[in-house]
PDB file of N, CA and C in Angstrom:
ATOM      1  N   MET A  69     101.715 118.897  94.937  1.00  0.00           N
ATOM      2  CA  MET A  69     102.188 118.484  96.230  1.00  0.00           C
ATOM      3  C   MET A  69     103.604 117.912  96.176  1.00  0.00           C
ATOM      4  N   PRO A  70     103.925 116.983  95.280  1.00  0.00           N
ATOM      5  CA  PRO A  70     105.275 116.418  95.288  1.00  0.00           C
ATOM      6  C   PRO A  70     106.369 117.470  95.100  1.00  0.00           C
ATOM      7  N   TYR A  71     106.029 118.565  94.419  1.00  0.00           N
ATOM      8  CA  TYR A  71     107.064 119.569  94.149  1.00  0.00           C
ATOM      9  C   TYR A  71     107.608 120.177  95.431  1.00  0.00           C
ATOM     10  N   ARG A  72     106.751 120.481  96.396  1.00  0.00           N
ATOM     11  CA  ARG A  72     107.219 121.072  97.649  1.00  0.00           C
ATOM     12  C   ARG A  72     108.071 120.087  98.433  1.00  0.00           C
ATOM     13  N   ILE A  73     107.660 118.839  98.466  1.00  0.00           N
ATOM     14  CA  ILE A  73     108.429 117.830  99.193  1.00  0.00           C
ATOM     15  C   ILE A  73     109.778 117.620  98.515  1.00  0.00           C
ATOM     16  N   CYS A  74     109.772 117.513  97.193  1.00  0.00           N
ATOM     17  CA  CYS A  74     111.004 117.246  96.454  1.00  0.00           C
ATOM     18  C   CYS A  74     111.964 118.431  96.457  1.00  0.00           C
ATOM     19  N   ALA A  75     111.465 119.611  96.779  1.00  0.00           N
ATOM     20  CA  ALA A  75     112.332 120.788  96.840  1.00  0.00           C
ATOM     21  C   ALA A  75     113.165 120.806  98.119  1.00  0.00           C
ATOM     22  N   THR A  76     112.827 119.937  99.061  1.00  0.00           N
ATOM     23  CA  THR A  76     113.579 119.847 100.317  1.00  0.00           C
ATOM     24  C   THR A  76     114.887 119.119 100.055  1.00  0.00           C
ATOM     25  N   GLU A  77     115.973 119.711 100.486  1.00  0.00           N
ATOM     26  CA  GLU A  77     117.288 119.084 100.282  1.00  0.00           C
ATOM     27  C   GLU A  77     117.866 118.640 101.610  1.00  0.00           C
ATOM     28  N   PRO A  78     118.619 117.591 101.690  1.00  0.00           N
ATOM     29  CA  PRO A  78     118.739 116.570 100.647  1.00  0.00           C
ATOM     30  C   PRO A  78     117.576 115.588 100.740  1.00  0.00           C
ATOM     31  N   ILE A  79     117.293 114.948  99.633  1.00  0.00           N
ATOM     32  CA  ILE A  79     116.226 113.951  99.605  1.00  0.00           C
ATOM     33  C   ILE A  79     116.769 112.697  98.927  1.00  0.00           C
ATOM     34  N   ASP A  80     116.536 111.556  99.560  1.00  0.00           N
ATOM     35  CA  ASP A  80     117.023 110.290  99.018  1.00  0.00           C
ATOM     36  C   ASP A  80     115.965 109.562  98.210  1.00  0.00           C
ATOM     37  N   GLY A  81     114.709 109.904  98.429  1.00  0.00           N
ATOM     38  CA  GLY A  81     113.628 109.251  97.703  1.00  0.00           C
ATOM     39  C   GLY A  81     112.304 109.516  98.385  1.00  0.00           C
ATOM     40  N   ILE A  82     111.240 109.226  97.681  1.00  0.00           N
ATOM     41  CA  ILE A  82     109.884 109.374  98.195  1.00  0.00           C
ATOM     42  C   ILE A  82     109.263 107.989  98.279  1.00  0.00           C
ATOM     43  N   PHE A  83     108.742 107.658  99.447  1.00  0.00           N
ATOM     44  CA  PHE A  83     108.130 106.361  99.686  1.00  0.00           C
ATOM     45  C   PHE A  83     106.630 106.571  99.860  1.00  0.00           C
ATOM     46  N   PHE A  84     105.834 106.028  98.955  1.00  0.00           N
ATOM     47  CA  PHE A  84     104.383 106.162  99.006  1.00  0.00           C
ATOM     48  C   PHE A  84     103.790 105.030  99.837  1.00  0.00           C
ATOM     49  N   GLY A  85     102.966 105.366 100.819  1.00  0.00           N
ATOM     50  CA  GLY A  85     102.300 104.375 101.665  1.00  0.00           C
ATOM     51  C   GLY A  85     100.855 104.192 101.247  1.00  0.00           C
ATOM     52  N   PRO A  86     100.539 103.152 100.471  1.00  0.00           N
ATOM     53  CA  PRO A  86      99.178 102.956  99.978  1.00  0.00           C
ATOM     54  C   PRO A  86      98.120 102.876 101.082  1.00  0.00           C
ATOM     55  N   ALA A  87      98.436 102.261 102.210  1.00  0.00           N
ATOM     56  CA  ALA A  87      97.444 102.164 103.287  1.00  0.00           C
ATOM     57  C   ALA A  87      97.148 103.550 103.856  1.00  0.00           C
ATOM     58  N   ASP A  88      98.181 104.368 104.028  1.00  0.00           N
ATOM     59  CA  ASP A  88      97.986 105.723 104.547  1.00  0.00           C
ATOM     60  C   ASP A  88      97.207 106.575 103.547  1.00  0.00           C
ATOM     61  N   ILE A  89      97.561 106.452 102.281  1.00  0.00           N
ATOM     62  CA  ILE A  89      96.877 107.235 101.251  1.00  0.00           C
ATOM     63  C   ILE A  89      95.415 106.795 101.138  1.00  0.00           C
ATOM     64  N   ALA A  90      95.174 105.483 101.202  1.00  0.00           N
ATOM     65  CA  ALA A  90      93.795 104.982 101.161  1.00  0.00           C
ATOM     66  C   ALA A  90      92.989 105.556 102.326  1.00  0.00           C
ATOM     67  N   ALA A  91      93.577 105.580 103.513  1.00  0.00           N
ATOM     68  CA  ALA A  91      92.883 106.139 104.680  1.00  0.00           C
ATOM     69  C   ALA A  91      92.575 107.615 104.466  1.00  0.00           C
ATOM     70  N   ASP A  92      93.545 108.351 103.894  1.00  0.00           N
ATOM     71  CA  ASP A  92      93.311 109.770 103.599  1.00  0.00           C
ATOM     72  C   ASP A  92      92.165 109.953 102.604  1.00  0.00           C
ATOM     73  N   PHE A  93      91.977 108.999 101.723  1.00  0.00           N
ATOM     74  CA  PHE A  93      90.904 109.058 100.719  1.00  0.00           C
ATOM     75  C   PHE A  93      89.568 108.543 101.276  1.00  0.00           C
ATOM     76  N   GLY A  94      89.563 108.170 102.559  1.00  0.00           N
ATOM     77  CA  GLY A  94      88.342 107.610 103.153  1.00  0.00           C
ATOM     78  C   GLY A  94      88.126 106.164 102.783  1.00  0.00           C
ATOM     79  N   LYS A  95      89.208 105.481 102.409  1.00  0.00           N
ATOM     80  CA  LYS A  95      89.108 104.081 101.984  1.00  0.00           C
ATOM     81  C   LYS A  95      89.979 103.211 102.890  1.00  0.00           C
ATOM     82  N   LEU A  96      89.746 103.358 104.191  1.00  0.00           N
ATOM     83  CA  LEU A  96      90.515 102.634 105.193  1.00  0.00           C
ATOM     84  C   LEU A  96      90.474 101.134 104.912  1.00  0.00           C
ATOM     85  N   GLY A  97      91.642 100.510 104.934  1.00  0.00           N
ATOM     86  CA  GLY A  97      91.721  99.076 104.684  1.00  0.00           C
ATOM     87  C   GLY A  97      91.663  98.681 103.224  1.00  0.00           C
ATOM     88  N   GLN A  98      91.769  99.664 102.315  1.00  0.00           N
ATOM     89  CA  GLN A  98      91.696  99.373 100.881  1.00  0.00           C
ATOM     90  C   GLN A  98      92.934  99.899 100.148  1.00  0.00           C
ATOM     91  N   PRO A  99      94.121  99.459 100.554  1.00  0.00           N
ATOM     92  CA  PRO A  99      95.334 100.000  99.945  1.00  0.00           C
ATOM     93  C   PRO A  99      95.530  99.634  98.475  1.00  0.00           C
ATOM     94  N   GLU A 100      94.748  98.697  97.965  1.00  0.00           N
ATOM     95  CA  GLU A 100      94.878  98.309  96.554  1.00  0.00           C
ATOM     96  C   GLU A 100      93.784  98.925  95.679  1.00  0.00           C
ATOM     97  N   ASP A 101      93.030  99.869  96.230  1.00  0.00           N
ATOM     98  CA  ASP A 101      91.961 100.530  95.496  1.00  0.00           C
ATOM     99  C   ASP A 101      92.514 101.246  94.258  1.00  0.00           C
ATOM    100  N   ALA A 102      91.780 101.188  93.168  1.00  0.00           N
ATOM    101  CA  ALA A 102      92.235 101.779  91.898  1.00  0.00           C
ATOM    102  C   ALA A 102      92.465 103.284  92.008  1.00  0.00           C
ATOM    103  N   GLU A 103      91.590 103.999  92.716  1.00  0.00           N
ATOM    104  CA  GLU A 103      91.762 105.446  92.869  1.00  0.00           C
ATOM    105  C   GLU A 103      93.054 105.769  93.639  1.00  0.00           C
ATOM    106  N   VAL A 104      93.344 104.974  94.635  1.00  0.00           N
ATOM    107  CA  VAL A 104      94.573 105.154  95.413  1.00  0.00           C
ATOM    108  C   VAL A 104      95.786 104.983  94.512  1.00  0.00           C
ATOM    109  N   TRP A 105      95.770 103.943  93.690  1.00  0.00           N
ATOM    110  CA  TRP A 105      96.916 103.676  92.823  1.00  0.00           C
ATOM    111  C   TRP A 105      97.035 104.673  91.674  1.00  0.00           C
ATOM    112  N   ARG A 106      95.928 105.211  91.223  1.00  0.00           N
ATOM    113  CA  ARG A 106      96.011 106.288  90.221  1.00  0.00           C
ATOM    114  C   ARG A 106      96.725 107.493  90.823  1.00  0.00           C
ATOM    115  N   ALA A 107      96.370 107.822  92.061  1.00  0.00           N
ATOM    116  CA  ALA A 107      97.020 108.952  92.736  1.00  0.00           C
ATOM    117  C   ALA A 107      98.508 108.678  92.950  1.00  0.00           C
ATOM    118  N   ILE A 108      98.839 107.469  93.365  1.00  0.00           N
ATOM    119  CA  ILE A 108     100.245 107.123  93.610  1.00  0.00           C
ATOM    120  C   ILE A 108     101.046 107.172  92.315  1.00  0.00           C
ATOM    121  N   THR A 109     100.538 106.541  91.266  1.00  0.00           N
ATOM    122  CA  THR A 109     101.308 106.507  90.019  1.00  0.00           C
ATOM    123  C   THR A 109     101.438 107.894  89.399  1.00  0.00           C
ATOM    124  N   THR A 110     100.404 108.714  89.521  1.00  0.00           N
ATOM    125  CA  THR A 110     100.480 110.082  89.004  1.00  0.00           C
ATOM    126  C   THR A 110     101.533 110.888  89.764  1.00  0.00           C
ATOM    127  N   ALA A 111     101.481 110.820  91.083  1.00  0.00           N
ATOM    128  CA  ALA A 111     102.461 111.547  91.903  1.00  0.00           C
ATOM    129  C   ALA A 111     103.866 110.997  91.680  1.00  0.00           C
ATOM    130  N   ALA A 112     103.983 109.680  91.531  1.00  0.00           N
ATOM    131  CA  ALA A 112     105.297 109.066  91.322  1.00  0.00           C
ATOM    132  C   ALA A 112     105.931 109.563  90.023  1.00  0.00           C
ATOM    133  N   LYS A 113     105.131 109.717  88.974  1.00  0.00           N
ATOM    134  CA  LYS A 113     105.660 110.248  87.708  1.00  0.00           C
ATOM    135  C   LYS A 113     106.190 111.665  87.891  1.00  0.00           C
ATOM    136  N   GLU A 114     105.448 112.470  88.655  1.00  0.00           N
ATOM    137  CA  GLU A 114     105.899 113.837  88.920  1.00  0.00           C
ATOM    138  C   GLU A 114     107.211 113.838  89.701  1.00  0.00           C
ATOM    139  N   VAL A 115     107.283 113.002  90.710  1.00  0.00           N
ATOM    140  CA  VAL A 115     108.495 112.921  91.540  1.00  0.00           C
ATOM    141  C   VAL A 115     109.682 112.469  90.707  1.00  0.00           C
ATOM    142  N   ARG A 116     109.472 111.447  89.881  1.00  0.00           N
ATOM    143  CA  ARG A 116     110.568 110.952  89.026  1.00  0.00           C
ATOM    144  C   ARG A 116     110.995 112.017  88.021  1.00  0.00           C
ATOM    145  N   SER A 117     110.049 112.819  87.539  1.00  0.00           N
ATOM    146  CA  SER A 117     110.403 113.864  86.571  1.00  0.00           C
ATOM    147  C   SER A 117     111.314 114.917  87.206  1.00  0.00           C
ATOM    148  N   LEU A 118     111.292 114.987  88.531  1.00  0.00           N
ATOM    149  CA  LEU A 118     112.172 115.918  89.253  1.00  0.00           C
ATOM    150  C   LEU A 118     113.506 115.268  89.611  1.00  0.00           C
ATOM    151  N   GLY A 119     113.673 114.020  89.185  1.00  0.00           N
ATOM    152  CA  GLY A 119     114.943 113.325  89.401  1.00  0.00           C
ATOM    153  C   GLY A 119     115.057 112.585  90.715  1.00  0.00           C
ATOM    154  N   ASN A 120     113.926 112.371  91.380  1.00  0.00           N
ATOM    155  CA  ASN A 120     113.954 111.675  92.665  1.00  0.00           C
ATOM    156  C   ASN A 120     113.452 110.243  92.528  1.00  0.00           C
ATOM    157  N   PRO A 121     114.077 109.306  93.237  1.00  0.00           N
ATOM    158  CA  PRO A 121     113.595 107.925  93.223  1.00  0.00           C
ATOM    159  C   PRO A 121     112.301 107.788  94.025  1.00  0.00           C
ATOM    160  N   VAL A 122     111.477 106.820  93.638  1.00  0.00           N
ATOM    161  CA  VAL A 122     110.211 106.559  94.321  1.00  0.00           C
ATOM    162  C   VAL A 122     110.089 105.087  94.667  1.00  0.00           C
ATOM    163  N   GLY A 123     109.351 104.809  95.737  1.00  0.00           N
ATOM    164  CA  GLY A 123     109.128 103.436  96.147  1.00  0.00           C
ATOM    165  C   GLY A 123     107.827 103.296  96.906  1.00  0.00           C
ATOM    166  N   THR A 124     107.479 102.050  97.195  1.00  0.00           N
ATOM    167  CA  THR A 124     106.229 101.754  97.896  1.00  0.00           C
ATOM    168  C   THR A 124     106.273 100.324  98.421  1.00  0.00           C
ATOM    169  N   PRO A 125     105.508 100.032  99.485  1.00  0.00           N
ATOM    170  CA  PRO A 125     105.332  98.627  99.865  1.00  0.00           C
ATOM    171  C   PRO A 125     104.229  98.023  99.014  1.00  0.00           C
ATOM    172  N   ILE A 126     104.373  96.755  98.692  1.00  0.00           N
ATOM    173  CA  ILE A 126     103.368  96.079  97.873  1.00  0.00           C
ATOM    174  C   ILE A 126     103.385  94.597  98.224  1.00  0.00           C
ATOM    175  N   SER A 127     102.220  94.002  98.347  1.00  0.00           N
ATOM    176  CA  SER A 127     102.177  92.589  98.719  1.00  0.00           C
ATOM    177  C   SER A 127     102.129  91.659  97.512  1.00  0.00           C
ATOM    178  N   ASN A 128     101.604  92.135  96.401  1.00  0.00           N
ATOM    179  CA  ASN A 128     101.468  91.302  95.204  1.00  0.00           C
ATOM    180  C   ASN A 128     102.773  91.316  94.396  1.00  0.00           C
ATOM    181  N   PRO A 129     103.409  90.152  94.212  1.00  0.00           N
ATOM    182  CA  PRO A 129     104.687  90.125  93.490  1.00  0.00           C
ATOM    183  C   PRO A 129     104.586  90.603  92.042  1.00  0.00           C
ATOM    184  N   GLU A 130     103.467  90.311  91.376  1.00  0.00           N
ATOM    185  CA  GLU A 130     103.309  90.760  89.980  1.00  0.00           C
ATOM    186  C   GLU A 130     103.216  92.286  89.912  1.00  0.00           C
ATOM    187  N   THR A 131     102.505  92.872  90.864  1.00  0.00           N
ATOM    188  CA  THR A 131     102.412  94.329  90.903  1.00  0.00           C
ATOM    189  C   THR A 131     103.767  94.941  91.206  1.00  0.00           C
ATOM    190  N   ALA A 132     104.536  94.305  92.075  1.00  0.00           N
ATOM    191  CA  ALA A 132     105.889  94.789  92.386  1.00  0.00           C
ATOM    192  C   ALA A 132     106.747  94.828  91.121  1.00  0.00           C
ATOM    193  N   ILE A 133     106.670  93.785  90.338  1.00  0.00           N
ATOM    194  CA  ILE A 133     107.427  93.728  89.081  1.00  0.00           C
ATOM    195  C   ILE A 133     106.963  94.822  88.130  1.00  0.00           C
ATOM    196  N   ASP A 134     105.641  94.991  88.008  1.00  0.00           N
ATOM    197  CA  ASP A 134     105.095  96.036  87.139  1.00  0.00           C
ATOM    198  C   ASP A 134     105.577  97.417  87.570  1.00  0.00           C
ATOM    199  N   LEU A 135     105.547  97.686  88.870  1.00  0.00           N
ATOM    200  CA  LEU A 135     105.983  98.992  89.373  1.00  0.00           C
ATOM    201  C   LEU A 135     107.463  99.238  89.058  1.00  0.00           C
ATOM    202  N   LEU A 136     108.283  98.227  89.262  1.00  0.00           N
ATOM    203  CA  LEU A 136     109.713  98.375  88.947  1.00  0.00           C
ATOM    204  C   LEU A 136     109.913  98.613  87.453  1.00  0.00           C
ATOM    205  N   ASN A 137     109.158  97.905  86.627  1.00  0.00           N
ATOM    206  CA  ASN A 137     109.250  98.100  85.178  1.00  0.00           C
ATOM    207  C   ASN A 137     108.710  99.460  84.736  1.00  0.00           C
ATOM    208  N   ASP A 138     107.809 100.032  85.547  1.00  0.00           N
ATOM    209  CA  ASP A 138     107.238 101.343  85.229  1.00  0.00           C
ATOM    210  C   ASP A 138     108.055 102.502  85.780  1.00  0.00           C
ATOM    211  N   GLY A 139     109.195 102.204  86.417  1.00  0.00           N
ATOM    212  CA  GLY A 139     110.072 103.280  86.863  1.00  0.00           C
ATOM    213  C   GLY A 139     110.227 103.467  88.354  1.00  0.00           C
ATOM    214  N   PHE A 140     109.507 102.692  89.163  1.00  0.00           N
ATOM    215  CA  PHE A 140     109.737 102.777  90.603  1.00  0.00           C
ATOM    216  C   PHE A 140     111.159 102.303  90.884  1.00  0.00           C
ATOM    217  N   SER A 141     111.828 102.967  91.793  1.00  0.00           N
ATOM    218  CA  SER A 141     113.219 102.644  92.105  1.00  0.00           C
ATOM    219  C   SER A 141     113.339 101.493  93.090  1.00  0.00           C
ATOM    220  N   PHE A 142     112.363 101.375  93.977  1.00  0.00           N
ATOM    221  CA  PHE A 142     112.412 100.326  94.983  1.00  0.00           C
ATOM    222  C   PHE A 142     110.995  99.968  95.426  1.00  0.00           C
ATOM    223  N   VAL A 143     110.805  98.721  95.799  1.00  0.00           N
ATOM    224  CA  VAL A 143     109.539  98.260  96.368  1.00  0.00           C
ATOM    225  C   VAL A 143     109.871  97.410  97.587  1.00  0.00           C
ATOM    226  N   ALA A 144     109.000  97.464  98.560  1.00  0.00           N
ATOM    227  CA  ALA A 144     109.129  96.616  99.746  1.00  0.00           C
ATOM    228  C   ALA A 144     108.066  95.538  99.621  1.00  0.00           C
ATOM    229  N   ARG A 145     108.503  94.306  99.516  1.00  0.00           N
ATOM    230  CA  ARG A 145     107.557  93.207  99.361  1.00  0.00           C
ATOM    231  C   ARG A 145     106.955  92.877 100.716  1.00  0.00           C
ATOM    232  N   GLY A 146     105.856  93.499 101.034  1.00  0.00           N
ATOM    233  CA  GLY A 146     105.196  93.311 102.312  1.00  0.00           C
ATOM    234  C   GLY A 146     105.089  94.638 103.041  1.00  0.00           C
ATOM    235  N   THR A 147     104.483  94.595 104.211  1.00  0.00           N
ATOM    236  CA  THR A 147     104.302  95.805 105.004  1.00  0.00           C
ATOM    237  C   THR A 147     104.745  95.544 106.432  1.00  0.00           C
ATOM    238  N   ASP A 148     104.939  96.602 107.183  1.00  0.00           N
ATOM    239  CA  ASP A 148     105.324  96.429 108.583  1.00  0.00           C
ATOM    240  C   ASP A 148     104.252  95.665 109.360  1.00  0.00           C
ATOM    241  N   ALA A 149     102.992  95.995 109.120  1.00  0.00           N
ATOM    242  CA  ALA A 149     101.905  95.302 109.817  1.00  0.00           C
ATOM    243  C   ALA A 149     101.852  93.826 109.423  1.00  0.00           C
ATOM    244  N   GLY A 150     102.067  93.548 108.141  1.00  0.00           N
ATOM    245  CA  GLY A 150     102.060  92.167 107.678  1.00  0.00           C
ATOM    246  C   GLY A 150     103.208  91.357 108.263  1.00  0.00           C
ATOM    247  N   LEU A 151     104.387  91.963 108.324  1.00  0.00           N
ATOM    248  CA  LEU A 151     105.538  91.272 108.907  1.00  0.00           C
ATOM    249  C   LEU A 151     105.331  91.039 110.401  1.00  0.00           C
ATOM    250  N   PHE A 152     104.765  92.014 111.081  1.00  0.00           N
ATOM    251  CA  PHE A 152     104.473  91.868 112.505  1.00  0.00           C
ATOM    252  C   PHE A 152     103.482  90.733 112.733  1.00  0.00           C
ATOM    253  N   ALA A 153     102.409  90.697 111.947  1.00  0.00           N
ATOM    254  CA  ALA A 153     101.391  89.653 112.095  1.00  0.00           C
ATOM    255  C   ALA A 153     101.983  88.271 111.831  1.00  0.00           C
ATOM    256  N   LYS A 154     102.806  88.167 110.801  1.00  0.00           N
ATOM    257  CA  LYS A 154     103.428  86.872 110.482  1.00  0.00           C
ATOM    258  C   LYS A 154     104.361  86.430 111.609  1.00  0.00           C
ATOM    259  N   GLY A 155     105.131  87.364 112.154  1.00  0.00           N
ATOM    260  CA  GLY A 155     106.019  87.044 113.271  1.00  0.00           C
ATOM    261  C   GLY A 155     105.240  86.582 114.491  1.00  0.00           C
ATOM    262  N   ALA A 156     104.132  87.254 114.784  1.00  0.00           N
ATOM    263  CA  ALA A 156     103.300  86.867 115.924  1.00  0.00           C
ATOM    264  C   ALA A 156     102.696  85.480 115.701  1.00  0.00           C
ATOM    265  N   GLN A 157     102.264  85.214 114.476  1.00  0.00           N
ATOM    266  CA  GLN A 157     101.704  83.902 114.137  1.00  0.00           C
ATOM    267  C   GLN A 157     102.754  82.806 114.311  1.00  0.00           C
ATOM    268  N   ASN A 158     103.975  83.070 113.842  1.00  0.00           N
ATOM    269  CA  ASN A 158     105.053  82.095 113.980  1.00  0.00           C
ATOM    270  C   ASN A 158     105.391  81.844 115.446  1.00  0.00           C
ATOM    271  N   LEU A 159     105.435  82.905 116.242  1.00  0.00           N
ATOM    272  CA  LEU A 159     105.715  82.765 117.667  1.00  0.00           C
ATOM    273  C   LEU A 159     104.645  81.923 118.342  1.00  0.00           C
ATOM    274  N   LEU A 160     103.381  82.219 118.057  1.00  0.00           N
ATOM    275  CA  LEU A 160     102.283  81.456 118.644  1.00  0.00           C
ATOM    276  C   LEU A 160     102.370  79.991 118.236  1.00  0.00           C
ATOM    277  N   GLY A 161     102.630  79.731 116.965  1.00  0.00           N
ATOM    278  CA  GLY A 161     102.761  78.349 116.502  1.00  0.00           C
ATOM    279  C   GLY A 161     103.896  77.621 117.183  1.00  0.00           C
ATOM    280  N   ASN A 162     105.008  78.312 117.394  1.00  0.00           N
ATOM    281  CA  ASN A 162     106.162  77.715 118.065  1.00  0.00           C
ATOM    282  C   ASN A 162     105.798  77.359 119.502  1.00  0.00           C
ATOM    283  N   VAL A 163     105.162  78.274 120.213  1.00  0.00           N
ATOM    284  CA  VAL A 163     104.775  78.019 121.607  1.00  0.00           C
ATOM    285  C   VAL A 163     103.771  76.879 121.685  1.00  0.00           C
ATOM    286  N   ARG A 164     102.778  76.912 120.808  1.00  0.00           N
ATOM    287  CA  ARG A 164     101.760  75.849 120.827  1.00  0.00           C
ATOM    288  C   ARG A 164     102.374  74.482 120.558  1.00  0.00           C
ATOM    289  N   SER A 165     103.328  74.416 119.671  1.00  0.00           N
ATOM    290  CA  SER A 165     103.915  73.129 119.315  1.00  0.00           C
ATOM    291  C   SER A 165     104.820  72.569 120.415  1.00  0.00           C
ATOM    292  N   ARG A 166     105.185  73.413 121.373  1.00  0.00           N
ATOM    293  CA  ARG A 166     106.140  72.979 122.395  1.00  0.00           C
ATOM    294  C   ARG A 166     105.557  72.947 123.802  1.00  0.00           C
ATOM    295  N   THR A 167     104.253  73.109 123.922  1.00  0.00           N
ATOM    296  CA  THR A 167     103.626  73.102 125.241  1.00  0.00           C
ATOM    297  C   THR A 167     102.541  72.049 125.314  1.00  0.00           C
ATOM    298  N   VAL A 168     102.210  71.661 126.532  1.00  0.00           N
ATOM    299  CA  VAL A 168     101.184  70.661 126.770  1.00  0.00           C
ATOM    300  C   VAL A 168      99.834  71.156 126.282  1.00  0.00           C
ATOM    301  N   CYS A 169      99.559  72.441 126.524  1.00  0.00           N
ATOM    302  CA  CYS A 169      98.251  72.968 126.128  1.00  0.00           C
ATOM    303  C   CYS A 169      98.218  73.346 124.638  1.00  0.00           C
ATOM    304  N   GLY A 170      99.322  73.125 123.934  1.00  0.00           N
ATOM    305  CA  GLY A 170      99.388  73.486 122.534  1.00  0.00           C
ATOM    306  C   GLY A 170      98.400  72.750 121.652  1.00  0.00           C
ATOM    307  N   SER A 171      98.000  71.565 122.081  1.00  0.00           N
ATOM    308  CA  SER A 171      97.046  70.805 121.276  1.00  0.00           C
ATOM    309  C   SER A 171      95.602  71.249 121.523  1.00  0.00           C
ATOM    310  N   GLN A 172      95.403  72.096 122.542  1.00  0.00           N
ATOM    311  CA  GLN A 172      94.071  72.595 122.833  1.00  0.00           C
ATOM    312  C   GLN A 172      93.826  73.877 122.050  1.00  0.00           C
ATOM    313  N   ASP A 173      92.572  74.121 121.695  1.00  0.00           N
ATOM    314  CA  ASP A 173      92.222  75.349 120.972  1.00  0.00           C
ATOM    315  C   ASP A 173      92.307  76.524 121.943  1.00  0.00           C
ATOM    316  N   MET A 174      93.229  77.468 121.644  1.00  0.00           N
ATOM    317  CA  MET A 174      93.430  78.630 122.516  1.00  0.00           C
ATOM    318  C   MET A 174      92.819  79.876 121.927  1.00  0.00           C
ATOM    319  N   GLY A 175      92.089  79.752 120.818  1.00  0.00           N
ATOM    320  CA  GLY A 175      91.432  80.919 120.214  1.00  0.00           C
ATOM    321  C   GLY A 175      92.287  81.615 119.333  1.00  0.00           C
TER     322      GLY A 175
END
């Protein structure tokens, strides 16, 4: 599979989405599953052997370091969904702290 994608010119890199791959494997919500990561690392080696950079989002800092040491060109520390959730949490906390009803449980 990576060969067909990497044959497309120009290509700046391949970004593996563990959550998407997990869902494709029938493991929705399990982006850190061992089978998912075996598939990612195997495909990443193939992509790198063709001279293309590879990357992925990862939440665990130790895993991010391991991936970079294993040849990944870039990692995104976090995910779009995680950043969105954190932003929403911060917004809610800000509003609660500045309103009269902020001290009440709003669910």
